[in-house]
XYZ file of N, CA and C in Angstrom:
462
model
N 0.837 -1.177 0.000
C 0.000 0.000 0.000
C 0.888 1.248 0.000
N 0.691 2.120 -0.964
C 1.449 3.363 -1.074
C 0.634 4.503 -0.470
N 1.300 5.338 0.310
C 0.639 6.449 0.977
C 1.312 7.738 0.539
N 0.528 8.721 0.091
C 1.100 10.028 -0.224
C 1.347 10.753 1.090
N 2.505 11.400 1.200
C 2.930 11.966 2.481
C 2.672 13.449 2.592
N 2.454 13.866 3.791
C 2.598 15.255 4.149
C 3.526 15.281 5.358
N 3.870 16.449 5.829
C 4.861 16.544 6.899
C 4.413 15.809 8.152
N 3.145 15.910 8.503
C 2.652 15.255 9.710
C 2.816 13.738 9.612
N 2.441 13.180 8.476
C 2.614 11.735 8.293
C 4.089 11.360 8.320
N 4.913 12.203 7.734
C 6.349 11.924 7.698
C 6.906 11.787 9.108
N 6.468 12.635 10.007
C 7.004 12.627 11.352
C 6.378 11.552 12.243
N 5.137 11.142 11.974
C 4.443 10.253 12.892
C 4.246 8.832 12.385
N 4.273 8.605 11.112
C 3.882 7.311 10.567
C 4.986 6.269 10.666
N 4.573 5.010 10.663
C 5.520 3.901 10.685
C 5.920 3.469 9.277
N 5.047 3.628 8.315
C 5.351 3.210 6.947
C 4.946 4.330 6.003
N 5.940 4.911 5.360
C 5.694 6.083 4.518
C 6.379 5.901 3.179
N 5.724 6.345 2.140
C 6.402 6.442 0.852
C 6.145 7.827 0.299
N 7.092 8.338 -0.424
C 6.943 9.643 -1.074
C 7.464 9.511 -2.492
N 6.591 9.592 -3.490
C 7.082 9.478 -4.855
C 7.862 10.716 -5.273
N 9.059 10.524 -5.769
C 9.896 11.595 -6.293
C 10.565 11.051 -7.546
N 10.140 11.470 -8.701
C 10.695 10.988 -9.956
C 10.702 9.459 -9.991
N 9.620 8.855 -9.516
C 9.521 7.403 -9.547
C 10.260 6.707 -8.419
N 10.860 7.460 -7.483
C 11.604 6.873 -6.378
C 10.715 6.911 -5.142
N 10.655 5.803 -4.397
C 9.851 5.749 -3.185
C 10.744 5.478 -1.997
N 10.503 6.212 -0.917
C 11.238 6.012 0.326
C 10.310 5.334 1.304
N 10.802 4.364 2.008
C 9.989 3.679 2.993
C 10.682 3.760 4.343
N 9.979 4.316 5.315
C 10.475 4.323 6.686
C 9.784 3.170 7.399
N 10.547 2.308 7.997
C 9.950 1.167 8.673
C 9.802 1.416 10.164
N 10.294 2.538 10.664
C 10.140 2.892 12.070
C 9.925 4.389 12.163
N 9.359 4.870 13.274
C 9.124 6.316 13.391
C 10.442 7.076 13.324
N 10.398 8.240 12.744
C 11.631 9.002 12.538
C 12.299 9.363 13.860
N 11.528 9.567 14.926
C 12.117 9.951 16.201
C 12.783 8.781 16.920
N 12.607 7.559 16.409
C 13.294 6.398 16.979
C 14.700 6.258 16.402
N 15.002 7.015 15.353
C 16.309 6.941 14.697
C 17.320 7.832 15.414
N 18.626 7.541 15.259
C 19.653 8.443 15.804
C 19.600 9.798 15.091
N 20.053 10.863 15.746
C 19.942 12.215 15.174
C 20.538 12.364 13.772
N 21.711 11.804 13.510
C 22.313 11.949 12.185
C 21.455 11.267 11.121
N 20.924 10.106 11.443
C 20.062 9.396 10.485
C 18.774 10.172 10.246
N 18.235 10.786 11.296
C 17.053 11.636 11.137
C 17.349 12.784 10.192
N 18.517 13.409 10.374
C 18.908 14.533 9.525
C 19.023 14.098 8.073
N 19.641 12.942 7.835
C 19.804 12.424 6.476
C 18.428 12.170 5.846
N 17.530 11.536 6.603
C 16.191 11.243 6.071
C 15.417 12.525 5.770
N 15.525 13.507 6.651
C 14.815 14.776 6.411
C 15.369 15.490 5.189
N 16.689 15.501 5.041
C 17.289 16.136 3.863
C 16.814 15.430 2.594
N 16.824 14.118 2.596
C 16.370 13.365 1.418
C 14.911 13.676 1.110
N 14.102 13.731 2.140
C 12.668 13.962 1.956
C 12.403 15.345 1.378
N 12.999 16.366 1.973
C 12.700 17.737 1.554
C 13.545 18.220 0.370
N 14.738 17.694 0.217
C 15.602 18.112 -0.890
C 15.153 17.466 -2.191
N 14.781 16.204 -2.123
C 14.367 15.494 -3.332
C 15.568 15.085 -4.176
N 15.297 14.341 -5.209
C 16.334 13.798 -6.072
C 16.694 14.805 -7.157
N 17.995 15.005 -7.369
C 18.473 15.940 -8.391
C 19.103 15.160 -9.541
N 18.524 15.312 -10.697
C 19.023 14.702 -11.922
C 20.095 15.625 -12.503
N 21.198 15.079 -12.948
C 22.318 15.917 -13.415
C 21.935 16.762 -14.640
N 21.066 16.243 -15.495
C 20.688 17.004 -16.695
C 19.745 18.154 -16.369
N 18.839 17.932 -15.434
C 17.856 18.960 -15.095
C 18.327 19.930 -14.031
N 19.190 19.484 -13.123
C 19.515 20.282 -11.947
C 20.991 20.633 -11.812
N 21.756 20.584 -12.897
C 23.174 20.906 -12.819
C 23.332 22.288 -12.204
N 24.213 22.545 -11.271
C 25.344 21.801 -10.740
C 25.017 20.954 -9.503
N 23.751 20.604 -9.302
C 23.375 19.766 -8.164
C 23.109 18.346 -8.640
N 23.427 17.394 -7.774
C 23.287 15.987 -8.129
C 22.909 15.191 -6.881
N 22.259 14.079 -7.085
C 21.887 13.218 -5.963
C 20.884 13.898 -5.054
N 21.173 13.941 -3.763
C 20.279 14.556 -2.780
C 20.666 15.999 -2.505
N 21.133 16.729 -3.506
C 21.423 18.147 -3.340
C 22.900 18.475 -3.216
N 23.784 17.521 -3.533
C 25.220 17.805 -3.498
C 25.560 18.767 -4.627
N 26.264 19.839 -4.293
C 26.707 20.782 -5.326
C 28.030 20.268 -5.885
N 28.078 20.091 -7.193
C 29.287 19.584 -7.842
C 30.375 20.650 -7.756
N 31.513 20.264 -7.210
C 32.647 21.164 -7.036
C 33.518 21.144 -8.290
N 34.332 22.173 -8.519
C 35.119 22.265 -9.756
C 36.013 21.052 -10.027
N 36.542 20.427 -8.995
C 37.444 19.289 -9.200
C 36.708 17.948 -9.323
N 35.396 17.935 -9.148
C 34.624 16.694 -9.274
C 34.138 16.528 -10.709
N 34.282 15.341 -11.238
C 33.912 15.074 -12.635
C 32.766 14.072 -12.697
N 31.548 14.565 -12.552
C 30.372 13.707 -12.686
C 29.764 13.955 -14.059
N 29.655 12.924 -14.851
C 29.105 13.052 -16.202
C 27.703 12.455 -16.308
N 27.385 11.532 -15.395
C 26.056 10.924 -15.431
C 25.527 10.830 -14.005
N 24.275 10.437 -13.895
C 23.640 10.360 -12.588
C 24.311 9.350 -11.674
N 24.154 9.582 -10.387
C 24.696 8.696 -9.371
C 23.689 7.591 -9.057
N 24.179 6.508 -8.473
C 23.264 5.519 -7.920
C 22.786 6.076 -6.585
N 21.717 5.487 -6.028
C 21.213 5.953 -4.744
C 22.249 5.748 -3.642
N 23.013 4.676 -3.719
C 24.046 4.419 -2.713
C 25.158 5.464 -2.791
N 25.577 5.808 -4.005
C 26.609 6.834 -4.173
C 26.107 8.184 -3.656
N 24.859 8.514 -3.986
C 24.287 9.790 -3.552
C 24.152 9.836 -2.032
N 23.755 8.719 -1.431
C 23.641 8.651 0.023
C 25.008 8.851 0.676
N 26.014 8.220 0.130
C 27.375 8.354 0.647
C 27.861 9.801 0.523
N 27.572 10.426 -0.601
C 27.963 11.818 -0.832
C 27.242 12.763 0.138
N 25.962 12.518 0.373
C 25.190 13.327 1.323
C 25.773 13.216 2.724
N 26.063 11.993 3.154
C 26.623 11.790 4.495
C 28.006 12.435 4.616
N 28.791 12.351 3.565
C 30.115 12.972 3.569
C 29.999 14.495 3.699
N 29.095 15.085 2.919
C 28.877 16.538 2.997
C 28.400 16.947 4.385
N 27.493 16.158 4.947
C 26.955 16.472 6.264
C 28.031 16.362 7.347
N 28.908 15.361 7.232
C 30.010 15.222 8.193
C 30.961 16.419 8.118
N 31.255 16.884 6.906
C 32.124 18.059 6.746
C 31.497 19.291 7.394
N 30.189 19.452 7.196
C 29.507 20.601 7.790
C 29.430 20.476 9.308
N 29.255 19.265 9.814
C 29.268 19.059 11.275
C 30.626 19.440 11.849
N 31.690 19.104 11.144
C 33.034 19.471 11.595
C 33.192 20.993 11.598
N 32.601 21.657 10.625
C 32.688 23.114 10.533
C 31.989 23.791 11.713
N 30.865 23.206 12.169
C 30.072 23.811 13.241
C 30.269 23.111 14.587
N 31.305 22.304 14.716
C 31.524 21.508 15.929
C 31.589 22.341 17.204
N 32.095 23.550 17.111
C 32.256 24.366 18.319
C 30.919 24.805 18.926
N 29.808 24.567 18.237
C 28.497 24.960 18.749
C 27.809 23.838 19.529
N 28.543 22.767 19.814
C 28.049 21.703 20.693
C 26.802 21.027 20.196
N 25.756 21.039 21.014
C 24.540 20.297 20.671
C 23.791 20.875 19.475
N 24.125 22.084 19.073
C 23.491 22.706 17.910
C 24.241 22.412 16.608
N 25.286 21.606 16.679
C 26.113 21.299 15.515
C 25.295 20.731 14.364
N 24.493 19.717 14.644
C 23.734 19.053 13.583
C 22.678 19.976 12.987
N 22.015 20.749 13.833
C 21.025 21.712 13.353
C 21.662 22.688 12.371
N 22.796 23.251 12.745
C 23.483 24.213 11.875
C 24.004 23.542 10.606
N 24.466 22.298 10.721
C 24.977 21.579 9.546
C 23.863 21.317 8.535
N 22.688 20.922 9.014
C 21.559 20.662 8.102
C 21.109 21.956 7.437
N 21.039 23.021 8.207
C 20.660 24.312 7.632
C 21.695 24.765 6.603
N 22.974 24.587 6.915
C 24.040 24.974 5.985
C 24.014 24.114 4.734
N 23.620 22.848 4.851
C 23.503 21.989 3.676
C 22.462 22.567 2.717
N 21.437 23.165 3.280
C 20.360 23.710 2.462
C 20.702 25.080 1.881
N 21.244 25.986 2.684
C 21.459 27.362 2.214
C 22.906 27.720 1.951
N 23.831 26.876 2.382
C 25.253 27.166 2.222
C 25.861 27.644 3.524
N 27.071 27.186 3.838
C 27.670 27.525 5.137
C 27.979 29.008 5.312
N 28.260 29.715 4.243
C 28.644 31.116 4.394
C 27.449 32.021 4.651
N 26.241 31.535 4.366
C 25.062 32.310 4.741
C 24.770 32.145 6.223
N 25.310 31.100 6.837
C 25.156 30.901 8.278
C 26.282 31.632 9.015
N 27.525 31.359 8.602
C 28.691 31.930 9.281
C 28.918 33.397 8.962
N 28.456 33.812 7.791
C 28.685 35.176 7.345
C 30.045 35.305 6.676
N 30.146 36.227 5.756
C 31.411 36.569 5.104
C 31.264 37.990 4.583
N 32.058 38.387 3.627
C 31.990 39.757 3.109
C 30.635 40.130 2.525
N 29.944 39.169 1.911
C 28.657 39.447 1.267
C 27.469 39.292 2.211
N 27.577 38.350 3.149
C 26.452 38.043 4.021
C 26.816 38.280 5.480
N 25.886 38.856 6.250
C 26.143 38.961 7.690
C 25.942 37.593 8.345
N 26.421 37.428 9.552
C 26.213 36.189 10.306
C 24.707 35.999 10.497
N 24.230 34.772 10.359
C 22.792 34.531 10.460
C 22.279 34.839 11.857
N 21.009 35.233 11.924
C 20.411 35.570 13.216
C 20.321 34.346 14.106
N 20.108 33.180 13.512
C 20.062 31.947 14.298
C 21.394 31.724 15.010
N 22.482 31.871 14.287
C 23.799 31.681 14.880
C 24.064 32.740 15.963
N 23.640 33.961 15.724
C 23.788 35.018 16.726
C 23.029 34.660 18.003
N 21.809 34.132 17.840
C 20.994 33.740 19.001
C 21.645 32.590 19.761
N 22.200 31.609 19.031
C 22.867 30.477 19.681
C 24.068 30.960 20.475
N 24.867 31.852 19.889
C 26.036 32.388 20.585
C 25.623 33.219 21.799
N 24.539 33.988 21.643
C 24.020 34.802 22.739
C 23.566 33.914 23.895
N 22.837 32.870 23.569
C 22.336 31.949 24.594
C 23.495 31.258 25.306
N 24.538 30.913 24.572
C 25.696 30.256 25.163
C 26.381 31.198 26.154
N 26.548 32.453 25.774
C 27.165 33.438 26.664
C 26.314 33.659 27.910
N 24.986 33.737 27.726
C 24.074 33.926 28.848
C 24.143 32.735 29.789
N 24.181 31.533 29.226
C 24.237 30.309 30.018
C 25.528 30.254 30.840
N 26.654 30.523 30.194
C 27.942 30.516 30.897
C 27.954 31.604 31.963
N 27.417 32.781 31.626
C 27.353 33.874 32.593
C 26.506 33.524 33.804
N 25.373 32.851 33.592
C 24.511 32.475 34.712
C 25.183 31.434 35.594
N 25.956 30.524 35.002
C 26.698 29.539 35.789
C 27.739 30.242 36.649
N 28.447 31.201 36.074
C 29.459 31.942 36.833
C 28.817 32.759 37.958
N 27.673 33.375 37.674
C 26.955 34.138 38.702
C 26.521 33.220 39.835
N 26.007 32.046 39.505
C 25.588 31.079 40.516
C 26.761 30.658 41.379
N 27.910 30.396 40.725
C 29.112 29.998 41.476
C 29.553 31.117 42.412
N 29.479 32.379 41.951
C 29.867 33.520 42.782
C 28.951 33.660 43.986
N 27.637 33.515 43.804
C 26.686 33.656 44.905
C 26.838 32.496 45.895
N 27.153 31.335 45.403
C 27.341 30.170 46.263
C 28.592 30.359 47.141
N 29.643 30.931 46.549
C 30.879 31.185 47.304
C 30.674 32.274 48.355
N 29.756 33.210 48.081
C 29.529 34.330 48.994
C 28.799 33.866 50.256
N 28.109 32.754 50.220
C 27.358 32.267 51.384
C 28.245 31.847 52.459
């Protein structure tokens, strides 16, 4: 039985398929039962969709942007595309590692919009999300230090 998906079904259902250019994905367990990295990979695949090299150049597979030194002439297999997606996601996680538990969130967002729109550079300011995360981290560390100071004063 094939079921057309919406976001609610994607997050709650045990068996889901989503047709994308004749490709169907089947989740055999709820998405929240999966480890965080696997959840991120599944969400990227679901929302990014399949990129055909002829129609979507310079993107291929699950949204990998072909770099100047990469020579892809034809479409990838699903296994190759999955491997490429995981490799890209690992690189982005390494880039955002200093943000601790928010690393994966920032990596998935950067996979979608590009890392320099998150980190900022000459053309783009630092994203507001990243500013909020840094602000919260400073506030959290400051509150811990304040608590330690008040505890010592007793």
